[in-house]
XYZ file of C-alpha atoms in Angstrom:
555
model
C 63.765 30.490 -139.012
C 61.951 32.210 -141.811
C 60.005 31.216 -144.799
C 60.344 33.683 -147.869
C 59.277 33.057 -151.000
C 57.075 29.662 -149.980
C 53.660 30.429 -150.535
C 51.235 30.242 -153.694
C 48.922 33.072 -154.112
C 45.244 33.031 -155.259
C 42.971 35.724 -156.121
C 41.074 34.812 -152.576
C 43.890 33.525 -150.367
C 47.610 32.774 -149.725
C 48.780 29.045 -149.175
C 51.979 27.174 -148.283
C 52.592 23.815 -147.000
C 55.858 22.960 -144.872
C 57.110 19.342 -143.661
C 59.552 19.643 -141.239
C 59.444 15.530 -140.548
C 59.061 13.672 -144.281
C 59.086 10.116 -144.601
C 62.214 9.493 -145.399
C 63.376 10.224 -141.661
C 64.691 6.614 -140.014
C 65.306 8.288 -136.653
C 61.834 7.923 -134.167
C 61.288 10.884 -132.073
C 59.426 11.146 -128.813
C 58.162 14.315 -129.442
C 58.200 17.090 -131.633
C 56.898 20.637 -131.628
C 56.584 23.575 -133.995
C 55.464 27.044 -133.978
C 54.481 29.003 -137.158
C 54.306 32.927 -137.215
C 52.153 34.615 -139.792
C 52.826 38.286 -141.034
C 51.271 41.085 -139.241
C 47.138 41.266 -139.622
C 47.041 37.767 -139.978
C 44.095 36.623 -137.192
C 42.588 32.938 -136.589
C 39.473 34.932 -138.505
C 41.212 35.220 -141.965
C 43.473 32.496 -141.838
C 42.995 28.585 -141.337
C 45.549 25.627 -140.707
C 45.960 22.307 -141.008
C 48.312 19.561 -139.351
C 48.496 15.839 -141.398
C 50.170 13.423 -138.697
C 49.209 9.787 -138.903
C 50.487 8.993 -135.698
C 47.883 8.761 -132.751
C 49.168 11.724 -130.292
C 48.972 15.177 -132.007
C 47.530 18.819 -130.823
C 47.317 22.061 -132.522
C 46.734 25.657 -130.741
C 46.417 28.749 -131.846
C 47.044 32.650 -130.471
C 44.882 35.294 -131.047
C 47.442 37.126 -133.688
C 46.943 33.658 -135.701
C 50.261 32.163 -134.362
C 50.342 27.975 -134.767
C 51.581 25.911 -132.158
C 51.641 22.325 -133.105
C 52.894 18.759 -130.830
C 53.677 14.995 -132.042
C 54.550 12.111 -129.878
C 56.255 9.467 -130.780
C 56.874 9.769 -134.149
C 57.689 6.387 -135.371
C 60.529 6.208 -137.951
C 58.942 6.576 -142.090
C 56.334 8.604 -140.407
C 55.928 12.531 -141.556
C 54.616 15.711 -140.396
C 53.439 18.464 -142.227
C 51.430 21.703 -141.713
C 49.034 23.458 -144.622
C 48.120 27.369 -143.767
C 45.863 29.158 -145.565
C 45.372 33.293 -145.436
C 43.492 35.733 -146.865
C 45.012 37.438 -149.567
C 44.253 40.892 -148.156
C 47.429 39.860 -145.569
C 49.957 38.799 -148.195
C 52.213 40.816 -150.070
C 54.601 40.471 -152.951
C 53.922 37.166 -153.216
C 56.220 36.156 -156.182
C 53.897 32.885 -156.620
C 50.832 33.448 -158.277
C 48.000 31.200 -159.532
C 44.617 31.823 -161.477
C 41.428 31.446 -160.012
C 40.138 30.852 -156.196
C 41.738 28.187 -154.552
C 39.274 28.475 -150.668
C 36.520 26.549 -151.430
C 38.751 23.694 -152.891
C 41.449 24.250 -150.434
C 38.964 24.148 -147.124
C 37.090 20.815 -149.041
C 40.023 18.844 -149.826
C 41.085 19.279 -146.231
C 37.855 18.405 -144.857
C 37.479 15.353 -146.754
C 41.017 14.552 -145.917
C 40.228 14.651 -142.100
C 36.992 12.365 -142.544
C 38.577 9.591 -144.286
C 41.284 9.640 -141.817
C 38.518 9.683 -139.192
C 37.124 6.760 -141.056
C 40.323 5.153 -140.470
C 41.152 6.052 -137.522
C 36.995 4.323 -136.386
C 37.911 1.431 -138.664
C 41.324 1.001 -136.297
C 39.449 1.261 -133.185
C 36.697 -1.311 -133.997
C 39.636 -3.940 -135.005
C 41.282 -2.873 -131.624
C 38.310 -3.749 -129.724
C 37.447 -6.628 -131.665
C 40.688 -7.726 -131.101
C 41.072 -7.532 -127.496
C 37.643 -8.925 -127.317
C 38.730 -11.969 -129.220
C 41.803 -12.159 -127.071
C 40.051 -12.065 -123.694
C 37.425 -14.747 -125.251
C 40.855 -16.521 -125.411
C 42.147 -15.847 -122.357
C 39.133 -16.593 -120.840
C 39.022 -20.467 -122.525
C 43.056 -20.621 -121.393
C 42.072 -19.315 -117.994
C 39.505 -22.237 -117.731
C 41.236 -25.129 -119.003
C 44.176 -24.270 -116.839
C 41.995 -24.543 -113.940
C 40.511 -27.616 -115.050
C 43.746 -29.291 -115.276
C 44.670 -27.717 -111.923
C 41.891 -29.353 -110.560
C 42.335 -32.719 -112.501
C 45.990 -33.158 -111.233
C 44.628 -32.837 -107.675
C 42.526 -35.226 -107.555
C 44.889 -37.494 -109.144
C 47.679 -37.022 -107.337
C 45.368 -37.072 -104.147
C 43.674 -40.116 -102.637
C 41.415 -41.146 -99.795
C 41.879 -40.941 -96.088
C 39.926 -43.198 -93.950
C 39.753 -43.033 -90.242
C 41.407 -45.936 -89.579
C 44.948 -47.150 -87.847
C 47.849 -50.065 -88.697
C 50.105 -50.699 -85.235
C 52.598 -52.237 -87.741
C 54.869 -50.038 -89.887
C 54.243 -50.894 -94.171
C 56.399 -53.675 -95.869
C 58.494 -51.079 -97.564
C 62.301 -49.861 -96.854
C 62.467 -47.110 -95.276
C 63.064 -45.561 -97.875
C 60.647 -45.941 -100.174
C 58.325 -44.995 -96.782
C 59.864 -41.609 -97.080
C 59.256 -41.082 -100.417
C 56.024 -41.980 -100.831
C 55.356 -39.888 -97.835
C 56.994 -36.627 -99.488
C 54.765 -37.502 -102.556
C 51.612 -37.626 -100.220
C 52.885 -33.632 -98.018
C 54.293 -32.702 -101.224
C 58.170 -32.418 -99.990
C 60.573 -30.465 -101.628
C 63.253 -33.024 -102.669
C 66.149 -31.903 -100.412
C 63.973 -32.789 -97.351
C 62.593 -35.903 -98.869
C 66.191 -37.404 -99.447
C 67.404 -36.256 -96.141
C 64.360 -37.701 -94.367
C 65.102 -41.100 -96.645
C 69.125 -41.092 -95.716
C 68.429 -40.520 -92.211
C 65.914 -43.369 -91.740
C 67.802 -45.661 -93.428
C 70.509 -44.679 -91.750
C 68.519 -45.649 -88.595
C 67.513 -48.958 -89.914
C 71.276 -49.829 -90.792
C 72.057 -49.470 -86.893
C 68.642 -51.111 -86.171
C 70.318 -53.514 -87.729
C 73.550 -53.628 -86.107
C 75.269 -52.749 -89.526
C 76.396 -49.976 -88.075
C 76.373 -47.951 -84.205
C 74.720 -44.693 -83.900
C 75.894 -42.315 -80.990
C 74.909 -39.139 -79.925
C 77.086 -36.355 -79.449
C 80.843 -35.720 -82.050
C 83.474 -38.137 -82.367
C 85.579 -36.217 -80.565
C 83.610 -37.236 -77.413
C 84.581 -41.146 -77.584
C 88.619 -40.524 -78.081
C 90.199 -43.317 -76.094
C 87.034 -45.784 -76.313
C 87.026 -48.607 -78.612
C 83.400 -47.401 -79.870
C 83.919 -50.381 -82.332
C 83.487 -53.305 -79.830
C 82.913 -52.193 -76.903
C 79.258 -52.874 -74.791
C 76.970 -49.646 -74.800
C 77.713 -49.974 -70.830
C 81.650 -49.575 -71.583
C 81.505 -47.038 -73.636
C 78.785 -45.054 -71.434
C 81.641 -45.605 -68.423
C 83.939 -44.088 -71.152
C 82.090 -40.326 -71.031
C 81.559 -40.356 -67.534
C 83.335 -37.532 -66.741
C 82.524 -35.798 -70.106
C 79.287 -36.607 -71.208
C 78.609 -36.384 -75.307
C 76.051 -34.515 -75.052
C 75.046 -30.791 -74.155
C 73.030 -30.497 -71.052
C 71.037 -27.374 -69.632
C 70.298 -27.207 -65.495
C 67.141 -25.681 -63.947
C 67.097 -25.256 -59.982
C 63.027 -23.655 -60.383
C 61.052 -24.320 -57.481
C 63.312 -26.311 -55.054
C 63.971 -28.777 -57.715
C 66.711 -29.798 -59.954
C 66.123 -31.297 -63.395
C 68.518 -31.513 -66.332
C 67.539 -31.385 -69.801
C 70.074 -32.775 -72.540
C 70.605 -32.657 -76.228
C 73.377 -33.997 -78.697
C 74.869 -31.364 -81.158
C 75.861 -34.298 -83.194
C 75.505 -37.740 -84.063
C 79.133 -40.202 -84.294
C 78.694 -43.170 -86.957
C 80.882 -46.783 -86.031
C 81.257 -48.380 -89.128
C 81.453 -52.322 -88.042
C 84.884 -53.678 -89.018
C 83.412 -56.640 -91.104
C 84.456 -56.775 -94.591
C 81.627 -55.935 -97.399
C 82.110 -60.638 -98.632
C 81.936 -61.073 -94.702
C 78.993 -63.150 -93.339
C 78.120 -59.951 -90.839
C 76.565 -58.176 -93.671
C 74.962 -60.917 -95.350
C 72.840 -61.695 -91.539
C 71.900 -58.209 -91.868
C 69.467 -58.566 -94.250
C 69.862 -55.339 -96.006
C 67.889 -54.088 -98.559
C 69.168 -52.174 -101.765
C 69.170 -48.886 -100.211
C 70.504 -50.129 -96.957
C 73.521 -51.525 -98.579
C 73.968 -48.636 -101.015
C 74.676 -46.074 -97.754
C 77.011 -48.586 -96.228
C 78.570 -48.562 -99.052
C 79.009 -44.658 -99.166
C 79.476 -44.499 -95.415
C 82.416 -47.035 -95.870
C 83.560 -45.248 -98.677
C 83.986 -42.001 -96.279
C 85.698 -43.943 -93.998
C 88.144 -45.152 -96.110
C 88.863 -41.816 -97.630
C 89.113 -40.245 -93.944
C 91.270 -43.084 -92.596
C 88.916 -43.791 -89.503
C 85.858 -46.002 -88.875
C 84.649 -43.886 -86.064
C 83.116 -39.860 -87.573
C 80.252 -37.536 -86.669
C 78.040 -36.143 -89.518
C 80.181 -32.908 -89.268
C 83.602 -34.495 -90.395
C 81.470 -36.227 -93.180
C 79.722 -32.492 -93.407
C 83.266 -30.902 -93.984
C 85.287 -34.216 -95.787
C 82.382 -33.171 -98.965
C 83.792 -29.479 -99.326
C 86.837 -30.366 -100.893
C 86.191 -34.624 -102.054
C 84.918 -33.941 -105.421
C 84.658 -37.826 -105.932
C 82.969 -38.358 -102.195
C 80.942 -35.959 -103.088
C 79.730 -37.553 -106.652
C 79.873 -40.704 -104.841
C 77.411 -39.328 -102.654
C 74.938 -38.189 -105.370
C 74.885 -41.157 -107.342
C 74.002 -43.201 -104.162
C 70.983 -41.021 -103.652
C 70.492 -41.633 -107.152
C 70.308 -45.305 -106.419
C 67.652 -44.563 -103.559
C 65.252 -42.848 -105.858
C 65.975 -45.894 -108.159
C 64.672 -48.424 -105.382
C 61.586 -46.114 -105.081
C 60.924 -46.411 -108.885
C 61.114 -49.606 -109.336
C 58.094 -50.111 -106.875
C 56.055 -48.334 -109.947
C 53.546 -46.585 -107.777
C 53.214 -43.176 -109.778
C 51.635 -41.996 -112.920
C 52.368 -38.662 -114.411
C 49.651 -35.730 -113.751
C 49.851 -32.709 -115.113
C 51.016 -32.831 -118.814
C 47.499 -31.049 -119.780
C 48.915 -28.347 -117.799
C 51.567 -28.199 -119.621
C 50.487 -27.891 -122.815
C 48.136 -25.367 -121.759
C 51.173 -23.479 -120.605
C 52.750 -23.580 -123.699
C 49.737 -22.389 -125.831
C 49.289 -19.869 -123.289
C 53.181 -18.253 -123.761
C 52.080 -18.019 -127.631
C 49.248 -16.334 -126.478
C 50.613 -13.834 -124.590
C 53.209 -13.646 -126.954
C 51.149 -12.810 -129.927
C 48.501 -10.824 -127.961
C 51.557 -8.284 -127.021
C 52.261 -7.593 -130.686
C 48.611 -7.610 -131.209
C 47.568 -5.199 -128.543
C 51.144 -3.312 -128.751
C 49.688 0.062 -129.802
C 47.034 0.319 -126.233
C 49.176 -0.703 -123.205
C 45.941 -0.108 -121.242
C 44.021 -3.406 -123.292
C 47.276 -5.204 -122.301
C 47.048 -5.007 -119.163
C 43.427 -5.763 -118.933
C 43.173 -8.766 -121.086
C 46.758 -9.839 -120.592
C 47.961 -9.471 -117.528
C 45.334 -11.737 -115.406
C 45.821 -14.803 -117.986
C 49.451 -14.584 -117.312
C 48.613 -14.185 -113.527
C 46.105 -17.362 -113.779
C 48.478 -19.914 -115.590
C 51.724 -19.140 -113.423
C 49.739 -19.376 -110.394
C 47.961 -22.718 -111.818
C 51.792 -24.012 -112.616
C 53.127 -23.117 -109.456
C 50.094 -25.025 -107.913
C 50.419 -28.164 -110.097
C 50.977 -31.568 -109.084
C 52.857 -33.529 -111.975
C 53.620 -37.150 -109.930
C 50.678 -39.169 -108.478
C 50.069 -42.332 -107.407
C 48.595 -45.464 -109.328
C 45.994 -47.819 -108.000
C 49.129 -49.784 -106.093
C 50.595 -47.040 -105.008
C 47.126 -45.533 -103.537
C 46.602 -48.980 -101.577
C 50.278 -48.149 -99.938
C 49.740 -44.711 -99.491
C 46.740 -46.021 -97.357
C 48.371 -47.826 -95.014
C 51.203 -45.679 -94.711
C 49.051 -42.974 -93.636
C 46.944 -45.188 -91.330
C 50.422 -46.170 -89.402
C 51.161 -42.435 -89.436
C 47.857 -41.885 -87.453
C 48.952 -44.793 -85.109
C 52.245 -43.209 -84.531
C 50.237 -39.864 -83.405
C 47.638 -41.823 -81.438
C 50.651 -41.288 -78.702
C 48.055 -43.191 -76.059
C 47.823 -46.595 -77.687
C 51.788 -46.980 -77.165
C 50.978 -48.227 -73.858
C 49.665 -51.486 -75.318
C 53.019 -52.277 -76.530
C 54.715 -54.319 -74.132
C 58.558 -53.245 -73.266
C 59.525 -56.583 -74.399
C 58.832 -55.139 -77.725
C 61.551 -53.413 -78.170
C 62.517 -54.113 -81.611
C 59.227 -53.164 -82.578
C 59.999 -49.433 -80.995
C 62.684 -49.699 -82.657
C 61.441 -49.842 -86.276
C 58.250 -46.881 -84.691
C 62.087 -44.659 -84.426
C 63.168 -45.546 -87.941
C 59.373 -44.581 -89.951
C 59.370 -41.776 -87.943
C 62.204 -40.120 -89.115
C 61.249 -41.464 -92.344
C 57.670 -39.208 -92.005
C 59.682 -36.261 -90.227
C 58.013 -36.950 -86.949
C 60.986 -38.611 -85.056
C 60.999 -35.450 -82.030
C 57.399 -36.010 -81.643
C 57.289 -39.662 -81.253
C 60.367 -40.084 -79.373
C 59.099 -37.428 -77.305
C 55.266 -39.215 -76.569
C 56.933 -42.829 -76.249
C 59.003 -41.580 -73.717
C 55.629 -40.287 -71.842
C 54.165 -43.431 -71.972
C 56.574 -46.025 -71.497
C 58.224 -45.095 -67.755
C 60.830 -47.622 -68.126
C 62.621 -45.445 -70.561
C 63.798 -42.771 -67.857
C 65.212 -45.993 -65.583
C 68.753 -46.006 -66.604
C 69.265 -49.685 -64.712
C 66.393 -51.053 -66.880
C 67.612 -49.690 -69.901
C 70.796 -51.234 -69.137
C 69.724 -54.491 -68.520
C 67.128 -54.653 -71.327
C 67.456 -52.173 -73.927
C 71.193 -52.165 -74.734
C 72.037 -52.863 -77.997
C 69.319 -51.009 -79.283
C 67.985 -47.674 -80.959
C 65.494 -47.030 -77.988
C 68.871 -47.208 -75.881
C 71.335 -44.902 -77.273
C 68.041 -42.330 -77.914
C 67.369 -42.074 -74.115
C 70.068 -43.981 -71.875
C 73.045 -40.832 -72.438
C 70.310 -38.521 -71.480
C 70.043 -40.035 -68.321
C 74.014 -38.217 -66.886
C 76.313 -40.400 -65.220
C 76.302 -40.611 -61.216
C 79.484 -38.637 -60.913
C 78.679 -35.413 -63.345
C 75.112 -35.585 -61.850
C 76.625 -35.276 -57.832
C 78.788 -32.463 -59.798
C 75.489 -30.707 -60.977
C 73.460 -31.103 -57.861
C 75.942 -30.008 -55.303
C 75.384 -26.149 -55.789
C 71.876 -26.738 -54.158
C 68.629 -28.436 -55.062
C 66.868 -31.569 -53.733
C 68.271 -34.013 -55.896
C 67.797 -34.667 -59.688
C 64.131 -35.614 -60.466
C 63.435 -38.271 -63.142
C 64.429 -36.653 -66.569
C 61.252 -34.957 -68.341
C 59.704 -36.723 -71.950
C 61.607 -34.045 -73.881
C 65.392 -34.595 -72.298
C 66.680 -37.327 -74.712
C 68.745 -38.072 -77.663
C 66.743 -37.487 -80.969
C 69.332 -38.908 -83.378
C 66.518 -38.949 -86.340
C 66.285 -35.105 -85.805
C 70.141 -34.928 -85.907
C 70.539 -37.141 -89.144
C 68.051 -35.243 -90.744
C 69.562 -31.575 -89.971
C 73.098 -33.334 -90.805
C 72.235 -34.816 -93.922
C 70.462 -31.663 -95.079
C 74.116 -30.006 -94.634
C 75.977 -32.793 -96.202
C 73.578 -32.365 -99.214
C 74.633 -28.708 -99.444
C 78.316 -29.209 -99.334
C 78.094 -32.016 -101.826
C 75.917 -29.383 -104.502
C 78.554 -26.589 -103.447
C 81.475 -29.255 -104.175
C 79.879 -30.152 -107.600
C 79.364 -26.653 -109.010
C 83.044 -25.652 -108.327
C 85.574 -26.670 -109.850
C 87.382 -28.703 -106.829
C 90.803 -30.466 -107.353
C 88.895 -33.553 -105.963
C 91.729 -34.204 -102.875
C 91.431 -33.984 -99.099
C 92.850 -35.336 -95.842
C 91.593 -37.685 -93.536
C 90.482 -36.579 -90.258
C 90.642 -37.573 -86.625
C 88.971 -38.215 -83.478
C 86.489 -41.374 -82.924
C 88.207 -43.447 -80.623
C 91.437 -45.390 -80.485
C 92.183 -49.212 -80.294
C 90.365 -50.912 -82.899
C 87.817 -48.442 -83.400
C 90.177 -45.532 -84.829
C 93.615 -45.961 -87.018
C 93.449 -46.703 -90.871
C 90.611 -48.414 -92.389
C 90.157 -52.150 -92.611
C 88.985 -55.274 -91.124
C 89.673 -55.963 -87.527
């Protein structure tokens, strides 16, 4: 466009002043630029200009015949823009605007002074920036320390001391409580703490004889009254199908079998919940709480015989199994409580935390105009107290619960000290039995199934196991691993000399298979809650017949 009529003339120079951005624009810009074109003979010698921008990104070049090229960046909304040119009056012509007197020497001072005060500003701005972000590090700093003291405080409260002693005899706590005061000890997330506490327990209930535990699906023991039958009957039962999985290896001449279950099958016994069975049992809260559920599953599914899969797939669509199921893990945590053992760590962390999101908060605003000071004094304070929170401990143990968590760990040592098991006499057997039931409680059921079967050569004898162990959990964890006469003469005639004695790692690890199974029952039972299920189902089959399959009931 062009300008006529818009300047003011002197008797030394020419002047105008244009804004193309005034303060009464509401609309920010990201950038703006301008160019101004003076009449010919104007030069950068006999002219001058002047750009008045308050924002902090501006330029201004000129061309040799005096033109003005002029940027702005971001150009906040209320902000203006204007440019102030001054020529000699030699250039100008028939300028309809005229004033008395020189105007230069004003003209050039007013500017100048103009740009220092602004320069006096803009100094004044930087020295509060920097004495801001100063004050914020110093901040950030203090934050950044306290954090880590209370890091370091909840550590060594929720920690406690080891000493290098053993206990051969488990704790006097449930099982349980055992597994959750070992998941507050390794830290456990809570789905593998209450899977590690329902499949001990669960192992203590058959310990028990509250209910049978049997490796391999339900499907495996159709036609078997699982309910009443001896563990030799029901072994006879399988003979030509064995429940579990087994893998053959013909290496070097040999011919060894190695087995696994890809499920475990729970008999519920027929007595009623008034019945005096239950009351010889001796069970403790949590004990009776999963009978309870497990009954309850039953009940629904029409059968006291199911694996951990039926139960698994019964939760998809049982909206009130599935709440059933939740508020009897509920319950467990409840028994844990009540033992009082912890104290709360970590609430100075959290109010750290909180002072620290008004920090940031406020530093933002404070530091908004330099992204560069906050990142710098920011961005590691944020770094420090998420990595802090994500690092705190916010449950330890009192001076009770410390005394417990001693001797827990001490029996923990003893159940890794795999050589001392061969001071335990195999008429101990209800002693190995409650080793199987903590160790699933601490997660380390494979590995001391696996060393007790190393050290205790009875437990690959099939005919001693028979005549002694039956009955028990140190029978149905390595007697099906040892294959009935007829499938074995079925694996061993293709070749081989004969099936050696089975190797420490072929048996039955029913705490392993609880654990994975109640990790998957969990699942179902969150998925089930968070939809919105019509709360019905069928029952489901398999389990044996007789008395150990049917409708559910008493005998």
């Amino acid at each position: 466009m062009t300008f006529e009529g818009v300047s003011t003339a002197y008797d030394d120079v020419a002047t105008f002043q244009w804004e193309p951005i005034s303060t009464r624009n509401t609309v920010p810009i990201g950038g703006a630029t301008g160019t101004v074109t003076f009449p010919d003979g104007v030069t950068t010698k006999n002219s001058a200009t002047w750009l008045h921008f308050e924002g902090p990104f501006s330029q201004t070049t000129r061309d040799k015949d005096g033109t003005l090229h002029f940027s702005a960046k971001n150009v906040k909304s209320g902000m203006y823009l204007d440019v102030v040119a001054m020529v000699d009056i030699a250039q100008m012509n028939d300028v309809p605007r005229h004033e008395p007197g020189e105007h230069r020497e004003s003209l050039i001072t007013s500017e100048q002074d103009k740009m220092d005060r602004w320069a006096r500003y803009r100094d004044a701005q930087h020295r509060e920036l920097v004495m801001r972000a100063f004050i914020i590090a110093a901040i950030g700093i203090t934050l950044c320390a306290a954090m880590l003291a209370c890091l370091r405080g909840s550590i060594r409260k929720t920690s406690f001391p080891k000493d290098a002693a053993y206990r051969r005899e488990p704790s006097d706590m449930t099982p349980n409580n055992a597994a959750r005061l070992n998941a507050l000890i390794e830290h456990c997330p809570p789905s593998q703490t209450n899977a590690r506490a329902l499949s001990a327990t669960m192992l203590s209930l058959a310990s028990k004889h509250a209910i049978r535990l049997l490796p391999g699906t339900a499907k495996s023991y159709d036609g078997i009254d699982v309910s009443s039958a001896s563990d030799a009957t029901v072994l006879s039962g399988v003979e030509q199908t064995p429940a579990v999985e087994y893998h053959v290896d013909r290496s070097d001449g040999r011919t060894s079998i190695a087995v696994k279950p890809d499920d475990v099958t729970i008999v519920i016994e027929a007595d009623g919940e008034d019945s005096p069975g239950r009351a010889a049992s001796h069970l403790c809260d949590s004990e009776t709480d999963l009978l309870d559920f497990l009954e309850a599953v039953g009940k629904h599914g029409k059968t006291r015989v199911f694996d951990m899969k039926q139960m698994r797939s019964l939760m998809n669509d049982w909206e009130r199994g599935a709440k059933e199921q939740q508020t009897m893990v509920t319950q467990l945590e409840g028994e844990f409580s009540k033992l009082n053992l912890t104290v709360s760590a970590g609430r100075g962390g959290i109010v750290v935390s909180i002072i620290a999101f008004i920090y940031l908060v406020v530093s933002c605003a404070l530091l908004s105009s330099n992204l560069f000071l906050q990142l710098v004094t920011i961005l590691p304070v944020a770094l420090c107290v998420g990595l802090c929170m994500g690092l705190m401990r916010f449950s330890g143990l009192n001076e009770h619960g410390r005394q417990l968590a001693s001797q827990l760990e001490a029996f923990k040592r003893y159940l890794n000290d795999f050589s001392d098991f061969t001071d335990r006499g195999t008429q101990e057997l209800a002693l190995w039995d409650k080793y199987l039931v903590y160790a699933a409680a601490f997660g380390l059921s494979e590995q001391v199934i696996s060393q007790l079967a190393r050290s205790v050569p009875e437990l690959s004898d099939p005919q001693w196991l028979d005549d002694h162990a039956s009955g028990s959990l140190v029978y149905w964890m390595y007697r099906p691993t040892i294959l009935p006469g007829a499938v074995v003469a079925g694996l061993t005639a293709g070749g081989g000399a004969g099936v050696t004695s089975f190797a420490p790692s072929s048996f039955a690890d029913l705490g392993a298979q609880l654990n994975d199974g109640f990790v998957e029952v969990q699942s179902a039972v969150q998925t089930t809650l968070g939809s919105s299920g019509s709360g019905a189902s069928g029952g489901f089959g398999g389990g044996g017949g007789g008395a150990g399959g049917g409708s559910f009931g008493g005998r």
